[in-house]
Structure formats: C-alpha cells, structure tokens
Amino acid sequence: MAAAPPSAFLVVRRDDGFGDVYPLQDGTRYSLGRAPTNRIVLRDDLCSREHAEVFPAEGGWFVRDLGSLNGTHVNGEQLRREQRLAARDDLRVGRVEFVFIEDLTQLPDVPQPVARATDKTDGLAIKKRLGQTRYHPPAAPTAAPPPELPRADSRVSPGQALAVLYKLALDMADAASPAELGEMVVDAAFRATPAEVGAVLALKEGREFEPIVYRHRGTGHPTYHKVSNFVSHEVLSTKQAILAENVALERALKDRDSIADLKVASLICAPVMWEDQVLGLFHLYRANVTAALNPDDLEFTLAVARQLGTAWHTLRKQATLSVEVRNLKDQLRIESEMVGGSPALATIEDQVGRVAATKATVLIRGESGVGKELVARAIHSSSPRKDGPFVTLNCAALTETLLESELFGHEKGAFTGATERMIGKFEAADAGTIFLDEIGEMAATTQAKFLRVLEGQSFERVGGNTPIKVDVRVVAATNRPLEDAVRAGSFRRDLFFRLQVVQLDVPPLRDRPDDVPPIADHFLKRFVRETGRKLRGFTPAAVDKLKAYRWPGNVRELRNVVERAVALGAGPVIDAADIWLSELDVGAPVIGASPGVYKPETIDEVEKRHIEATLRHTDWNKSQAAAILGIERSTLDRKIKGYNLSR
C-alpha cells in the first residue's frame, strides 16, 4: 500500500540555500531534538534532548516547545504556548533554522555558483560546479514509475525527476549493502538523465577508488574505465559536484588517459559525503554529443549523491554496531553461563528452560551472591524476547524518590535536579525483560504503582500526566523472607502473590559442593585471559580446600577468592596456600541459611575445630582467643596441647 503524500515540509535553511527536507505526514507527531529517539534528530549542542514537536491539529500544523533550555522561536519570537504554523514561517530550534512550507514550490530558487573559465585540463572543460542542490524529497508519486528506462536521448520533466528522487529515498531504506545502494542510484540516474554509463566508487586509502557498481545503459558487462584523474582530484579538493564537457576530443584521443578510452562528450562527478567526510564518488558520463548532460542533470546527480552518502553511512554504522553487538552477546553468553553439573543446578536449568517460553512473572529466591541475576539472564536469553533489552535495577541501592524515577522516568522539573526528561527502566525494557533485584526493599508507595504496571495498566513519569504502556516481562529476586515482610505489613500481600507466579529457588553453593571445582575453573580461565597470567589450574590440595569451605558468600565469594589467587599466585598452578578464605566460616551455620547436610561429629571434634578457627582468627594471640572462648589462658594452653594444635 503506497504511503500517503506529505501535507507539509520542514526545510533546513542555510546561508547558501536550503538543506535537508523533512516531509510531514498527517496523523504523525514529529519530535525535534538531540536524542536519537526523535523523529527529527538535530546535531546541535544548543538543542535539548527533546526540544520541540510539530503536530497536526484542526486541519493544520502546530508547534510547541517541550521545555527546552534555549527555547523555540517562530519568526524570531520565542514560543510561550503552542502556535499554528503558516506557509514560509521561520522555525528556529537551537542553531537550526527551518522554513515551514505546504508545497515545495513555495521555496525560492537556490542561487547557482558561477563556473570558472580556467577549469580546463585532460581535454575537459568544467562547465559548472555545484555544492548544493534544489532537489528535496517531494510528495509521493501518484503512479508507479514505468518499468522501462527512458531512452538515453530523451529528457524527463522536473516533476518526474522529483518522483524518481523520492522513490529512491524510500527504496534506500531496504538496501542491505553498498552494492545494492549503488544499483539503486545508477538506476535512478538512468531514469532521470540521458547518461549512458554510471558508476559508484568507494574511496580507499591513498585517495584510490574502488568501483562498487559500474553499469552501462545497454546490455552486457562493459570493461570498467576509471574516472579522469583531473576530475576526481577536483571533486575531492572542492567537495563539489562537477559537470564537464570534452572540448578537445581529437587531442584527448591521442593521449593514454581514460578519456581516450571512454570517448566522453560530457560527464558528471559528484562527491558521496557524510558530513565533511568523502565516502566515494558518483560518476555519470555520456559519449554522444547530442543531448549532453546539462546543469539540471548535475542538480539531480548531486541530490542523489547526498542521499547516497546518508544511506551509505547508515549501513556502515549498522555493520559496525552489528559486530559490536555480536561481540558483546558472545561475551555476555560466556559470562552468563550457568556452570556446574550438580543435580540442584540441573533442576534450575530445567525450570529455566520451561518457564522461559512463557510470559509469566518470575520470582527468584536465594542467598546473596548465589547467582540470581545469572538465572534471570538465562531466562531472558532463552525466551522469545532474547533480542530485546535486558534491563537491571537494584531496588535496595536507591532512595524511594529515586527508585520511582528510575523505574518510571521523570519529566523536567519534577523534582530538584531533574533538569531534563528521562525515560525509566520500564520504558527502556519495552519488548524485553526487566530484572528487579532486592524487590523486598521497595517502598510501599512505589509498590502500589509497580503493581498496576504488573497488571498491564499504563503508568506516568514522575511529574507527568501522559499515560505510557509497555510490554515488559518482570523477573524479580530477593534474599529476604518476603512472607515475614507481608506479615509485618512492609510488603503488599497482593504484590507478593502477583510476583510469585513462578518461583525459582537457587540453592546456596554449600549445598552443591560438586559445583565448586568447575565454577572455580571457569573463573580461573576468565581471569587468566584478562590478566595474561600463565596459570594452568588448581592443585588437588587447592580443590580440596575449596570444596571443604562452606562459602557463606556463595558464588560471588568464590569469584573473589579465585581473582585474589590469580593476582597474588606465584607458581604455575594455584596451590592451597594461594587460597585465602574468610574467617567468617568457623563451622557455625550461616545466619538465615538452611542447614547443610548432617555430619556426625563428637564434641571433642567440634571443640577442636572451633578452637583452631578462633586461634586463626586472632593470629594465634592466645590471650585474645581465650577471651573469645570464655576460658582461662592456662585452660587454652592445655587444650592446644591436648588436641595437638600448632600454628
């Protein structure tokens, strides 16, 4: 279905004429500002991120300021409220000046530069130079272009040329490579000009050009002949498009320059640019002296080259971003893998695989450092939302006001320090997953607003009144007993049941000691790769020491222990002496933790282990150890001797 033609245009005004044209479609609001989320993005540091918007209403177009720092001006007057735009009104946003028109014919002609009579060499005389073009994206054509190309000696009307240019702009959005772009622009040139040969050349290092597309209007695959060195040098130096004619063909035929091979009667060469960077050249020529290329063809070619430069840069940027995204995803996949082979971990992986395909809200429970965020990432990466964003927020790290602002965003001036509008985590996670860690720390007022979002209702930014609705999957985590918080009245009962649609319990590391060696090895490889240390692994004594420890800090503590061993270890492998463990683990149960597997021990064995741990804690300061144990120093000496303890 063909797009409706625009009902108005915003045209950038420049000192030497006009620049980019933005068609305005009925039923669409156009925001202007520095943020990439705007429909019209302005590269101007005087513009706010979301500066102003132009919108249709009451059969016309209106403009309003969005609370910008430097204001929005119409015909030199600063906007105080929304204002209707009239034809040829001047609209200034930061340093950028627009003219509002309802039809392209309302624009005045752009003054043309004067050609220099001295521009002659290689048998060519430059007839005209051009740095700007009067062509801009016009209204959509009322009929599809004819499938056949016009004859090389025929001319199209200005309106037909505009239609070709507009269709080219639409088609470029679907191009997947510079070669596809080149085919499109050469085809457009053949439709609008009498050129017989067209080429798109990419600029390489050393001012050399590589042909991307080389086409002849007829059939077959002619041999490529590079553009005149003189012309390419002039275009690169001046960054202007050139129209040239052969004024000394007989002399040129005797030379070995490419002009002799091409037998050029007239040619056009335009720079393909992004901002001030030349990406390549767009080259057209005609050998027939009749119907030579003229200034109108130069105008059209430069307009095409400008569009090509923007699309070409976008493709390059997309390719770079795609590579970066792939690298980051590969890195994230490595860092997000659940490592281990215990039955407990296998159960978690099975639950993740089953719940990931659903839209259910998930509550992950477990001790601090056990890897709850890792499980949340596994759910996201295994779900249909894996290509969407994964946004995390620690609810315990922010005050009540800041937490609500982080979750739902805020408007400019909503509170002290809110100098501009900010979107919240929920908006940022649209079509993806949001992971809320330490959900039990959320304030009661924020819980109520959060519950409405969970139930599919819209929300407003702090200080705003515009309803916002998003499609976000919520995964929450806590290391607190939420049931106790519900009984105490600090956590909403209805929110608890809404979160606990699916509950995943991640067991602590001490309950799965078989996972300790593979996790430690995983971290070792990671830190060896980061630091460049040449460590081959762990000694059996080091592995035994790691497995015997109760890991009150869980996987996070294990990661820190391995990182410290890699940083301080001196040998080719990590030995037991390289592993420093916290004195917090003295054999007593970890507070808030479920009891581990029962181990039969005598009272003497328990006492011996406790005394030994206390002595290690005091660095064998016997007086201090005796005070902690609540016994006399002489009693401690007897027990040390009786248990055969030594430093």
mmCIF file of C-alpha atoms in Angstrom, residues 72-80 83 90 92:
data_model
loop_
_atom_site.group_PDB
_atom_site.id
_atom_site.type_symbol
_atom_site.label_atom_id
_atom_site.label_comp_id
_atom_site.label_asym_id
_atom_site.label_seq_id
_atom_site.Cartn_x
_atom_site.Cartn_y
_atom_site.Cartn_z
ATOM 1 C CA THR A 72 11.860 27.509 20.386
ATOM 2 C CA HIS A 73 11.360 30.541 18.115
ATOM 3 C CA VAL A 74 8.868 31.202 15.317
ATOM 4 C CA ASN A 75 9.624 34.203 13.093
ATOM 5 C CA GLY A 76 12.074 35.453 15.727
ATOM 6 C CA GLU A 77 9.600 35.292 18.638
ATOM 7 C CA GLN A 78 10.041 32.764 21.443
ATOM 8 C CA LEU A 79 7.139 30.340 21.854
ATOM 9 C CA ARG A 80 5.142 30.718 25.038
ATOM 10 C CA GLN A 83 1.263 28.011 17.821
ATOM 11 C CA ASP A 90 10.677 30.503 10.106
ATOM 12 C CA ARG A 92 14.403 28.058 14.926
#
